């Protein structure tokens, strides 16, 4: 890893990049994953690189839904493994959820490397490597290959940095989908039941905390949280946050220019 001084104003963001580059060098992050991260960075910049209110509401609903689910599955791809492998294992343990590797640019070698990384952080079982023998109908990418013990029988699937096709296909076969996606305009964000518009590096730890907070609540209370959740409203809120923020920034720039 290159020496980035802690004092660098973009230290956190540069360290996230380094994790992806490391995953790329180790052979489990694809070059396309680096491009996808660039798009994410841009949206993170627009939202202000912080967890916005819309994401907090979505995270609470996601935690409630995951706690209500009988077979929750956390889907892991190359970028997710590079950025939050340790927290994925913690979240799975909190929920007693399955972890499944599911890749758009699938190779058996990448799947194995990702599973190894998750195991290094304590995952006892990682599905989707040797056992991705089932297929999701109407999905033609490599993401269609799923485990009969995992995504195939899941009632709720948590996905991050996803392409829209799979979310739509999962919804069609009756799964509930929770998506983590910094882009509130993406097909994934639009197709999911619950979309957390936040960086996965903030979203997963927040989700762990929310699960801990809600764990002992009555089933009825959890159901009420899920029933009162409206994903369209949350996506509008996220977009409005960006618009308002840009307007404020543009006004302050004008003030600055005026005062010159
Ligand atoms: O590892 P694989 O083979 O499964 O491939 C994974 C990638 C990411 C290459 C693949 O899923 C892909 O091409 O994804 P997309 O279609 O580029 O979508 C990625 C979405 O995630 C975009 O909407 C980005 O804005 C968003 N995103 C990028 N980085 C982050 C993010 N969302 C949350 N946190 C991030 N750090």
mmCIF file of C-alpha atoms in Angstrom, residues 116-201:
data_model
loop_
_atom_site.group_PDB
_atom_site.id
_atom_site.type_symbol
_atom_site.label_atom_id
_atom_site.label_comp_id
_atom_site.label_asym_id
_atom_site.label_seq_id
_atom_site.Cartn_x
_atom_site.Cartn_y
_atom_site.Cartn_z
ATOM 1 C CA UNK A 116 -11.088 -17.191 1.704
ATOM 2 C CA UNK A 117 -11.053 -13.516 2.660
ATOM 3 C CA UNK A 118 -14.410 -13.820 4.423
ATOM 4 C CA UNK A 119 -13.190 -16.928 6.260
ATOM 5 C CA UNK A 120 -10.096 -15.037 7.411
ATOM 6 C CA UNK A 121 -12.496 -12.644 9.144
ATOM 7 C CA UNK A 122 -14.286 -15.539 10.833
ATOM 8 C CA UNK A 123 -17.054 -16.583 8.420
ATOM 9 C CA UNK A 124 -17.916 -20.195 9.212
ATOM 10 C CA UNK A 125 -19.813 -20.864 6.017
ATOM 11 C CA UNK A 126 -19.586 -19.077 2.676
ATOM 12 C CA UNK A 127 -22.059 -20.158 0.006
ATOM 13 C CA UNK A 128 -21.928 -19.586 -3.740
ATOM 14 C CA UNK A 129 -18.505 -21.038 -4.450
ATOM 15 C CA UNK A 130 -18.657 -24.793 -5.160
ATOM 16 C CA UNK A 131 -22.397 -24.947 -4.628
ATOM 17 C CA UNK A 132 -23.714 -22.266 -7.044
ATOM 18 C CA UNK A 133 -25.704 -24.977 -8.846
ATOM 19 C CA UNK A 134 -29.143 -23.339 -8.991
ATOM 20 C CA UNK A 135 -30.156 -20.540 -11.344
ATOM 21 C CA UNK A 136 -32.400 -17.497 -11.059
ATOM 22 C CA UNK A 137 -34.881 -17.510 -13.952
ATOM 23 C CA UNK A 138 -34.868 -14.629 -16.455
ATOM 24 C CA UNK A 139 -31.371 -13.599 -15.467
ATOM 25 C CA UNK A 140 -28.716 -14.154 -18.087
ATOM 26 C CA UNK A 141 -25.575 -12.803 -16.434
ATOM 27 C CA UNK A 142 -23.266 -14.904 -14.279
ATOM 28 C CA UNK A 143 -25.176 -13.530 -11.310
ATOM 29 C CA UNK A 144 -27.882 -16.090 -12.083
ATOM 30 C CA UNK A 145 -25.785 -18.839 -10.443
ATOM 31 C CA UNK A 146 -26.882 -19.190 -6.827
ATOM 32 C CA UNK A 147 -26.687 -21.644 -3.975
ATOM 33 C CA UNK A 148 -29.738 -23.841 -3.234
ATOM 34 C CA UNK A 149 -28.946 -23.284 0.470
ATOM 35 C CA UNK A 150 -28.667 -19.514 0.095
ATOM 36 C CA UNK A 151 -30.160 -17.040 -2.370
ATOM 37 C CA UNK A 152 -32.427 -19.656 -3.956
ATOM 38 C CA UNK A 153 -34.396 -20.169 -0.726
ATOM 39 C CA UNK A 154 -33.825 -16.692 0.767
ATOM 40 C CA UNK A 155 -36.775 -14.513 1.684
ATOM 41 C CA UNK A 156 -34.586 -11.391 1.918
ATOM 42 C CA UNK A 157 -31.343 -10.654 0.066
ATOM 43 C CA UNK A 158 -29.000 -7.803 0.953
ATOM 44 C CA UNK A 159 -27.043 -6.596 -2.075
ATOM 45 C CA UNK A 160 -24.489 -3.812 -2.525
ATOM 46 C CA UNK A 161 -22.884 -2.300 -5.635
ATOM 47 C CA UNK A 162 -25.245 -4.257 -7.767
ATOM 48 C CA UNK A 163 -26.317 -4.159 -11.395
ATOM 49 C CA UNK A 164 -30.052 -3.605 -11.804
ATOM 50 C CA UNK A 165 -30.884 -6.857 -13.588
ATOM 51 C CA UNK A 166 -30.484 -9.137 -10.616
ATOM 52 C CA UNK A 167 -32.517 -6.967 -8.254
ATOM 53 C CA UNK A 168 -35.375 -6.997 -10.767
ATOM 54 C CA UNK A 169 -35.041 -10.779 -11.268
ATOM 55 C CA UNK A 170 -34.968 -11.409 -7.517
ATOM 56 C CA UNK A 171 -38.082 -9.288 -7.028
ATOM 57 C CA UNK A 172 -39.843 -11.244 -9.804
ATOM 58 C CA UNK A 173 -39.321 -14.508 -7.928
ATOM 59 C CA UNK A 174 -40.706 -13.024 -4.734
ATOM 60 C CA UNK A 175 -37.582 -12.085 -2.799
ATOM 61 C CA UNK A 176 -37.358 -8.928 -0.752
ATOM 62 C CA UNK A 177 -34.275 -6.960 -1.774
ATOM 63 C CA UNK A 178 -32.340 -4.492 0.353
ATOM 64 C CA UNK A 179 -29.828 -2.535 -1.745
ATOM 65 C CA UNK A 180 -26.910 -0.379 -0.706
ATOM 66 C CA UNK A 181 -26.219 2.005 -3.569
ATOM 67 C CA UNK A 182 -24.859 5.537 -3.549
ATOM 68 C CA UNK A 183 -26.712 6.313 -6.763
ATOM 69 C CA UNK A 184 -30.391 7.045 -6.003
ATOM 70 C CA UNK A 185 -31.103 6.980 -9.749
ATOM 71 C CA UNK A 186 -29.747 3.500 -10.449
ATOM 72 C CA UNK A 187 -31.996 0.657 -11.568
ATOM 73 C CA UNK A 188 -31.000 -1.278 -8.455
ATOM 74 C CA UNK A 189 -31.989 1.617 -6.206
ATOM 75 C CA UNK A 190 -35.337 1.908 -8.004
ATOM 76 C CA UNK A 191 -36.108 -1.828 -8.085
ATOM 77 C CA UNK A 192 -35.214 -2.705 -4.478
ATOM 78 C CA UNK A 193 -37.753 -2.847 -1.640
ATOM 79 C CA UNK A 194 -35.409 -0.840 0.559
ATOM 80 C CA UNK A 195 -32.498 1.264 -0.712
ATOM 81 C CA UNK A 196 -29.819 2.603 1.562
ATOM 82 C CA UNK A 197 -28.269 5.519 -0.329
ATOM 83 C CA UNK A 198 -24.923 5.482 1.420
ATOM 84 C CA UNK A 199 -21.371 4.277 1.027
ATOM 85 C CA UNK A 200 -21.152 0.592 1.877
ATOM 86 C CA UNK A 201 -18.293 1.411 4.281
#
